[in-house]
mmCIF file of C-alpha atoms (C1' of nucleotides) in Angstrom:
data_model
loop_
_atom_site.group_PDB
_atom_site.id
_atom_site.type_symbol
_atom_site.label_atom_id
_atom_site.label_comp_id
_atom_site.label_asym_id
_atom_site.label_seq_id
_atom_site.Cartn_x
_atom_site.Cartn_y
_atom_site.Cartn_z
ATOM 1 C CA MET A 132 26.704 13.302 16.355
ATOM 2 C CA ILE A 133 28.530 10.844 18.579
ATOM 3 C CA SER A 134 29.330 7.508 16.988
ATOM 4 C CA LEU A 135 29.125 4.228 18.842
ATOM 5 C CA PRO A 136 32.566 3.365 20.264
ATOM 6 C CA ARG A 137 35.035 1.077 18.535
ATOM 7 C CA SER A 138 34.397 -1.538 21.226
ATOM 8 C CA PHE A 139 30.819 -2.010 19.981
ATOM 9 C CA PHE A 140 32.052 -3.166 16.565
ATOM 10 C CA LEU A 141 34.763 -5.428 17.999
ATOM 11 C CA GLN A 142 32.158 -7.703 19.588
ATOM 12 C CA PRO A 143 31.136 -11.062 18.064
ATOM 13 C CA THR A 144 29.481 -10.559 14.688
ATOM 14 C CA LEU A 145 26.180 -12.215 15.620
ATOM 15 C CA LYS A 146 25.854 -9.959 18.646
ATOM 16 C CA VAL A 147 26.596 -6.850 16.598
ATOM 17 C CA ALA A 148 24.057 -7.922 13.948
ATOM 18 C CA HIS A 149 21.425 -8.298 16.679
ATOM 19 C CA ASP A 150 22.359 -5.150 18.586
ATOM 20 C CA LEU A 151 22.455 -2.930 15.476
ATOM 21 C CA LEU A 152 18.668 -3.169 15.238
ATOM 22 C CA GLY A 153 17.211 0.134 16.392
ATOM 23 C CA LYS A 154 20.499 1.994 16.041
ATOM 24 C CA HIS A 155 20.588 5.070 13.809
ATOM 25 C CA ILE A 156 22.696 5.364 10.689
ATOM 26 C CA PHE A 157 23.717 8.928 9.817
ATOM 27 C CA ARG A 158 24.908 10.206 6.480
ATOM 28 C CA LEU A 159 26.032 13.728 5.664
ATOM 29 C CA LEU A 160 25.416 14.155 1.912
ATOM 30 C CA ASP A 161 25.737 17.480 0.081
ATOM 31 C CA ASN A 162 25.358 19.327 3.363
ATOM 32 C CA LYS A 163 22.108 17.497 4.110
ATOM 33 C CA LEU A 164 21.658 15.071 6.975
ATOM 34 C CA LEU A 165 20.095 11.684 6.250
ATOM 35 C CA ILE A 166 19.059 9.462 9.148
ATOM 36 C CA GLY A 167 17.550 5.980 9.255
ATOM 37 C CA THR A 168 16.800 3.396 11.911
ATOM 38 C CA ILE A 169 18.350 0.002 11.182
ATOM 39 C CA VAL A 170 15.542 -2.570 11.067
ATOM 40 C CA GLU A 171 17.091 -5.584 9.276
ATOM 41 C CA THR A 172 20.628 -7.047 9.245
ATOM 42 C CA GLU A 173 22.511 -10.194 8.272
ATOM 43 C CA ALA A 174 25.706 -11.570 9.809
ATOM 44 C CA TYR A 175 28.525 -12.909 7.603
ATOM 45 C CA CYS A 176 31.271 -14.765 9.468
ATOM 46 C CA HIS A 177 34.768 -15.942 8.579
ATOM 47 C CA ASN A 178 34.023 -19.685 8.422
ATOM 48 C CA ASP A 179 30.781 -19.121 6.549
ATOM 49 C CA PRO A 180 30.424 -20.300 2.936
ATOM 50 C CA ALA A 181 27.968 -17.475 2.219
ATOM 51 C CA SER A 182 30.490 -14.809 3.204
ATOM 52 C CA HIS A 183 32.592 -12.923 0.660
ATOM 53 C CA SER A 184 35.541 -13.523 3.014
ATOM 54 C CA PHE A 185 35.186 -17.333 2.964
ATOM 55 C CA ARG A 186 37.903 -17.896 0.348
ATOM 56 C CA GLY A 187 40.327 -15.432 1.850
ATOM 57 C CA LYS A 188 41.314 -11.825 1.314
ATOM 58 C CA THR A 189 40.963 -10.304 -2.166
ATOM 59 C CA GLU A 190 41.052 -6.796 -3.576
ATOM 60 C CA ARG A 191 37.263 -6.665 -3.365
ATOM 61 C CA ASN A 192 36.716 -7.923 0.187
ATOM 62 C CA LYS A 193 39.880 -6.709 1.948
ATOM 63 C CA ILE A 194 37.968 -4.179 4.058
ATOM 64 C CA MET A 195 36.180 -7.082 5.755
ATOM 65 C CA PHE A 196 39.533 -8.035 7.313
ATOM 66 C CA HIS A 197 39.961 -4.704 9.079
ATOM 67 C CA GLU A 198 39.054 -4.359 12.737
ATOM 68 C CA GLY A 199 35.404 -3.536 13.410
ATOM 69 C CA GLY A 200 33.858 -0.172 12.635
ATOM 70 C CA TYR A 201 34.636 0.253 8.924
ATOM 71 C CA LEU A 202 32.220 0.296 6.009
ATOM 72 C CA TYR A 203 32.465 -2.474 3.383
ATOM 73 C CA VAL A 204 30.589 -1.563 0.199
ATOM 74 C CA TYR A 205 30.418 -4.019 -2.687
ATOM 75 C CA PHE A 206 29.021 -3.899 -6.208
ATOM 76 C CA THR A 207 26.761 -6.714 -7.350
ATOM 77 C CA TYR A 208 24.455 -7.826 -10.167
ATOM 78 C CA GLY A 209 26.056 -5.297 -12.477
ATOM 79 C CA MET A 210 24.211 -2.307 -11.037
ATOM 80 C CA HIS A 211 23.701 -2.424 -7.275
ATOM 81 C CA PHE A 212 25.713 -1.574 -4.172
ATOM 82 C CA CYS A 213 25.290 -3.107 -0.711
ATOM 83 C CA ALA A 214 26.772 -1.831 2.558
ATOM 84 C CA ASN A 215 28.184 -3.807 5.460
ATOM 85 C CA ILE A 216 29.547 -2.883 8.859
ATOM 86 C CA VAL A 217 32.845 -4.629 9.520
ATOM 87 C CA THR A 218 33.023 -6.416 12.860
ATOM 88 C CA GLY A 219 35.538 -8.179 15.080
ATOM 89 C CA LYS A 220 39.299 -8.210 15.233
ATOM 90 C CA GLU A 221 41.841 -7.136 12.646
ATOM 91 C CA GLY A 222 42.678 -10.018 10.296
ATOM 92 C CA ILE A 223 39.329 -11.833 10.555
ATOM 93 C CA GLY A 224 36.880 -11.255 7.695
ATOM 94 C CA GLU A 225 33.462 -10.643 9.213
ATOM 95 C CA ALA A 226 30.734 -8.048 8.687
ATOM 96 C CA VAL A 227 27.048 -7.254 9.049
ATOM 97 C CA LEU A 228 24.979 -6.451 5.965
ATOM 98 C CA ILE A 229 22.517 -3.591 6.376
ATOM 99 C CA ARG A 230 19.414 -4.968 4.650
ATOM 100 C CA ALA A 231 16.851 -2.302 5.512
ATOM 101 C CA VAL A 232 16.335 0.941 7.420
ATOM 102 C CA GLU A 233 13.353 3.086 8.345
ATOM 103 C CA PRO A 234 13.764 6.654 7.029
ATOM 104 C CA ILE A 235 13.845 9.254 9.816
ATOM 105 C CA ALA A 236 15.291 12.447 8.302
ATOM 106 C CA GLY A 237 16.354 13.691 4.887
ATOM 107 C CA ILE A 238 13.460 11.949 3.186
ATOM 108 C CA GLU A 239 13.317 14.455 0.310
ATOM 109 C CA VAL A 240 16.962 13.715 -0.510
ATOM 110 C CA MET A 241 16.302 9.977 -0.346
ATOM 111 C CA MET A 242 13.347 10.365 -2.716
ATOM 112 C CA LYS A 243 15.509 12.338 -5.141
ATOM 113 C CA ASN A 244 18.220 9.663 -5.022
ATOM 114 C CA ARG A 245 15.785 6.785 -5.547
ATOM 115 C CA PHE A 246 13.145 8.291 -7.839
ATOM 116 C CA PRO A 247 14.591 11.390 -9.559
ATOM 117 C CA LYS A 248 11.624 11.833 -11.896
ATOM 118 C CA GLN A 249 8.850 11.406 -9.358
ATOM 119 C CA LYS A 250 7.441 14.602 -7.839
ATOM 120 C CA GLY A 251 5.209 13.577 -4.942
ATOM 121 C CA ILE A 252 5.525 10.874 -2.320
ATOM 122 C CA ASP A 253 2.947 8.225 -1.509
ATOM 123 C CA ARG A 254 3.006 5.350 0.957
ATOM 124 C CA ARG A 255 4.168 2.945 -1.726
ATOM 125 C CA SER A 256 7.300 4.898 -2.594
ATOM 126 C CA PHE A 257 7.933 5.809 1.051
ATOM 127 C CA ILE A 258 8.253 2.141 1.981
ATOM 128 C CA ASN A 259 10.130 1.376 -1.228
ATOM 129 C CA LEU A 260 12.764 3.971 -0.361
ATOM 130 C CA THR A 261 14.933 1.773 1.879
ATOM 131 C CA ASN A 262 13.355 -1.696 2.230
ATOM 132 C CA GLY A 263 16.272 -3.614 0.732
ATOM 133 C CA PRO A 264 20.086 -3.502 0.894
ATOM 134 C CA ALA A 265 20.656 -1.895 -2.521
ATOM 135 C CA LYS A 266 17.654 0.405 -2.125
ATOM 136 C CA PHE A 267 19.104 1.680 1.141
ATOM 137 C CA CYS A 268 22.468 2.354 -0.512
ATOM 138 C CA GLN A 269 20.883 4.245 -3.375
ATOM 139 C CA ALA A 270 18.740 6.337 -1.019
ATOM 140 C CA PHE A 271 21.755 7.202 1.160
ATOM 141 C CA GLY A 272 24.127 7.803 -1.745
ATOM 142 C CA ILE A 273 26.433 4.951 -0.761
ATOM 143 C CA ALA A 274 28.621 3.551 -3.575
ATOM 144 C CA ARG A 275 32.274 2.830 -4.403
ATOM 145 C CA ASN A 276 33.598 6.001 -2.805
ATOM 146 C CA GLU A 277 32.211 5.031 0.588
ATOM 147 C CA ASN A 278 34.002 1.659 0.711
ATOM 148 C CA GLY A 279 36.479 1.617 3.591
ATOM 149 C CA LEU A 280 35.136 4.634 5.513
ATOM 150 C CA ASP A 281 35.786 4.624 9.237
ATOM 151 C CA LEU A 282 32.375 4.835 10.901
ATOM 152 C CA LEU A 283 33.928 6.524 13.931
ATOM 153 C CA ASP A 284 35.248 9.455 11.946
ATOM 154 C CA SER A 285 33.552 10.114 8.610
ATOM 155 C CA GLU A 286 30.378 11.356 6.965
ATOM 156 C CA ILE A 287 28.673 8.046 7.757
ATOM 157 C CA ARG A 288 28.182 7.063 11.398
ATOM 158 C CA ILE A 289 26.242 4.700 13.610
ATOM 159 C CA THR A 290 24.715 6.231 16.729
ATOM 160 C CA GLU A 291 22.533 5.197 19.607
ATOM 161 C CA GLY A 292 18.939 5.075 18.459
ATOM 162 C CA ASP A 293 15.796 3.448 19.733
ATOM 163 C CA VAL A 294 15.713 0.717 22.329
ATOM 164 C CA VAL A 295 14.076 -2.305 20.715
ATOM 165 C CA PRO A 296 12.364 -4.710 23.128
ATOM 166 C CA SER A 297 14.039 -8.070 22.612
ATOM 167 C CA HIS A 298 10.727 -9.835 21.995
ATOM 168 C CA HIS A 299 10.271 -7.649 18.877
ATOM 169 C CA ILE A 300 13.486 -9.022 17.370
ATOM 170 C CA LYS A 301 13.191 -12.144 15.231
ATOM 171 C CA HIS A 302 15.692 -14.072 13.168
ATOM 172 C CA SER A 303 15.601 -16.315 10.102
ATOM 173 C CA SER A 304 17.645 -17.771 7.280
ATOM 174 C CA ARG A 305 19.542 -15.200 5.230
ATOM 175 C CA ILE A 306 18.116 -14.008 1.918
ATOM 176 C CA GLY A 307 19.557 -14.589 -1.532
ATOM 177 C CA ILE A 308 22.304 -17.088 -0.632
ATOM 178 C CA GLN A 309 22.984 -20.652 -1.802
ATOM 179 C CA HIS A 310 25.128 -22.052 1.016
ATOM 180 C CA GLY A 311 24.671 -21.615 4.759
ATOM 181 C CA LYS A 312 20.890 -21.459 4.626
ATOM 182 C CA GLU A 313 20.678 -23.481 7.837
ATOM 183 C CA LYS A 314 22.183 -20.597 9.788
ATOM 184 C CA LEU A 315 19.563 -18.204 11.179
ATOM 185 C CA TRP A 316 21.747 -15.128 10.847
ATOM 186 C CA ARG A 317 19.223 -12.616 9.526
ATOM 187 C CA PHE A 318 17.848 -10.344 12.257
ATOM 188 C CA PHE A 319 14.889 -7.997 11.935
ATOM 189 C CA ILE A 320 12.329 -5.978 13.873
ATOM 190 C CA ALA A 321 9.109 -7.948 13.508
ATOM 191 C CA GLY A 322 6.284 -5.965 11.960
ATOM 192 C CA ASN A 323 8.380 -2.998 10.855
ATOM 193 C CA PRO A 324 7.090 -1.940 7.398
ATOM 194 C CA TRP A 325 10.603 -1.477 5.984
ATOM 195 C CA VAL A 326 11.744 -5.050 6.609
ATOM 196 C CA SER A 327 12.398 -6.485 3.157
ATOM 197 C CA ARG A 328 10.089 -9.507 3.519
ATOM 198 C "C1'" DA B 285 29.470 -19.181 -14.406
ATOM 199 C "C1'" DC B 286 28.080 -16.952 -10.649
ATOM 200 C "C1'" DC B 287 26.147 -13.226 -7.953
ATOM 201 C "C1'" DA B 288 24.364 -11.063 0.027
ATOM 202 C "C1'" DT B 289 19.270 -7.326 -6.006
ATOM 203 C "C1'" DG B 290 15.484 -4.803 -7.849
ATOM 204 C "C1'" DA B 291 12.032 -3.535 -11.421
ATOM 205 C "C1'" DT B 292 8.731 -5.089 -14.403
ATOM 206 C "C1'" DC B 293 5.462 -7.988 -16.538
ATOM 207 C "C1'" DC B 294 1.902 -11.359 -16.342
ATOM 208 C "C1'" DG B 295 -1.751 -14.132 -14.711
ATOM 209 C "C1'" DC B 296 -4.728 -14.477 -11.144
ATOM 210 C "C1'" DT B 297 -7.809 -12.820 -7.161
ATOM 211 C "C1'" DG C 188 -3.112 -6.133 -4.798
ATOM 212 C "C1'" DC C 189 -0.676 -10.460 -4.912
ATOM 213 C "C1'" DG C 190 3.133 -14.102 -6.197
ATOM 214 C "C1'" DG C 191 6.084 -16.054 -9.518
ATOM 215 C "C1'" DA C 192 8.985 -15.663 -13.710
ATOM 216 C "C1'" DT C 193 12.127 -12.982 -16.178
ATOM 217 C "C1'" DC C 194 15.608 -9.815 -17.146
ATOM 218 C "C1'" DA C 195 18.846 -5.940 -16.652
ATOM 219 C "C1'" DT C 196 23.989 -5.443 -16.274
ATOM 220 C "C1'" DG C 197 29.048 -5.803 -15.003
ATOM 221 C "C1'" DG C 198 32.582 -7.254 -11.567
ATOM 222 C "C1'" DT C 199 34.790 -11.309 -9.619
ATOM 223 C "C1'" DT C 200 37.023 -15.791 -9.679
#
DNA sequence: ACCATGATCCGCT
DNA sequence: GCGGATCATGGTT
């Protein structure tokens, strides 16, 4: 599948966060193809107290300072991973958090990754598959090893997806942060069942 | 001490 | 079914 071009990820972070809605995220995992539609994102900018990059480059966040188009995966709360798409120019620490996707393909694999013991699938677990940033990572098998992948040339890619009418896109304060709540940098497709809240 | 989360439990409809 | 409280668990600064 053809990835979006580098130029897409070099754009301003807020624009990328908005424009990623409706795009498809692909993951080749154990020879199986997983696909989801991105339905919820959050922008994290360089002068933003909520951003991991706010206090400068560290071993953990250094991928955020690459040019756009790389994957930044971080570990949090002792057990979860979250995935971001790095944006903007080399040397500036900005990224877009993928908060939720709608499963499109590879749903059996996602179910196995999220709920290994469960045998069937009901509406409850279908929604619960990918309606949060760490849930999405678990479903797609994204963890430490995927940190730093180039989205233009690896087993994880972003491709053209669905066109989302702009009046379906809403924005709000970001979730789970202490500082920067006044910034409305969370973007989501209104009414989509996989949006986290 | 804090943390860009998620699962569970509990009391209430 | 819900909404709120609580906790699990370990890396980072």
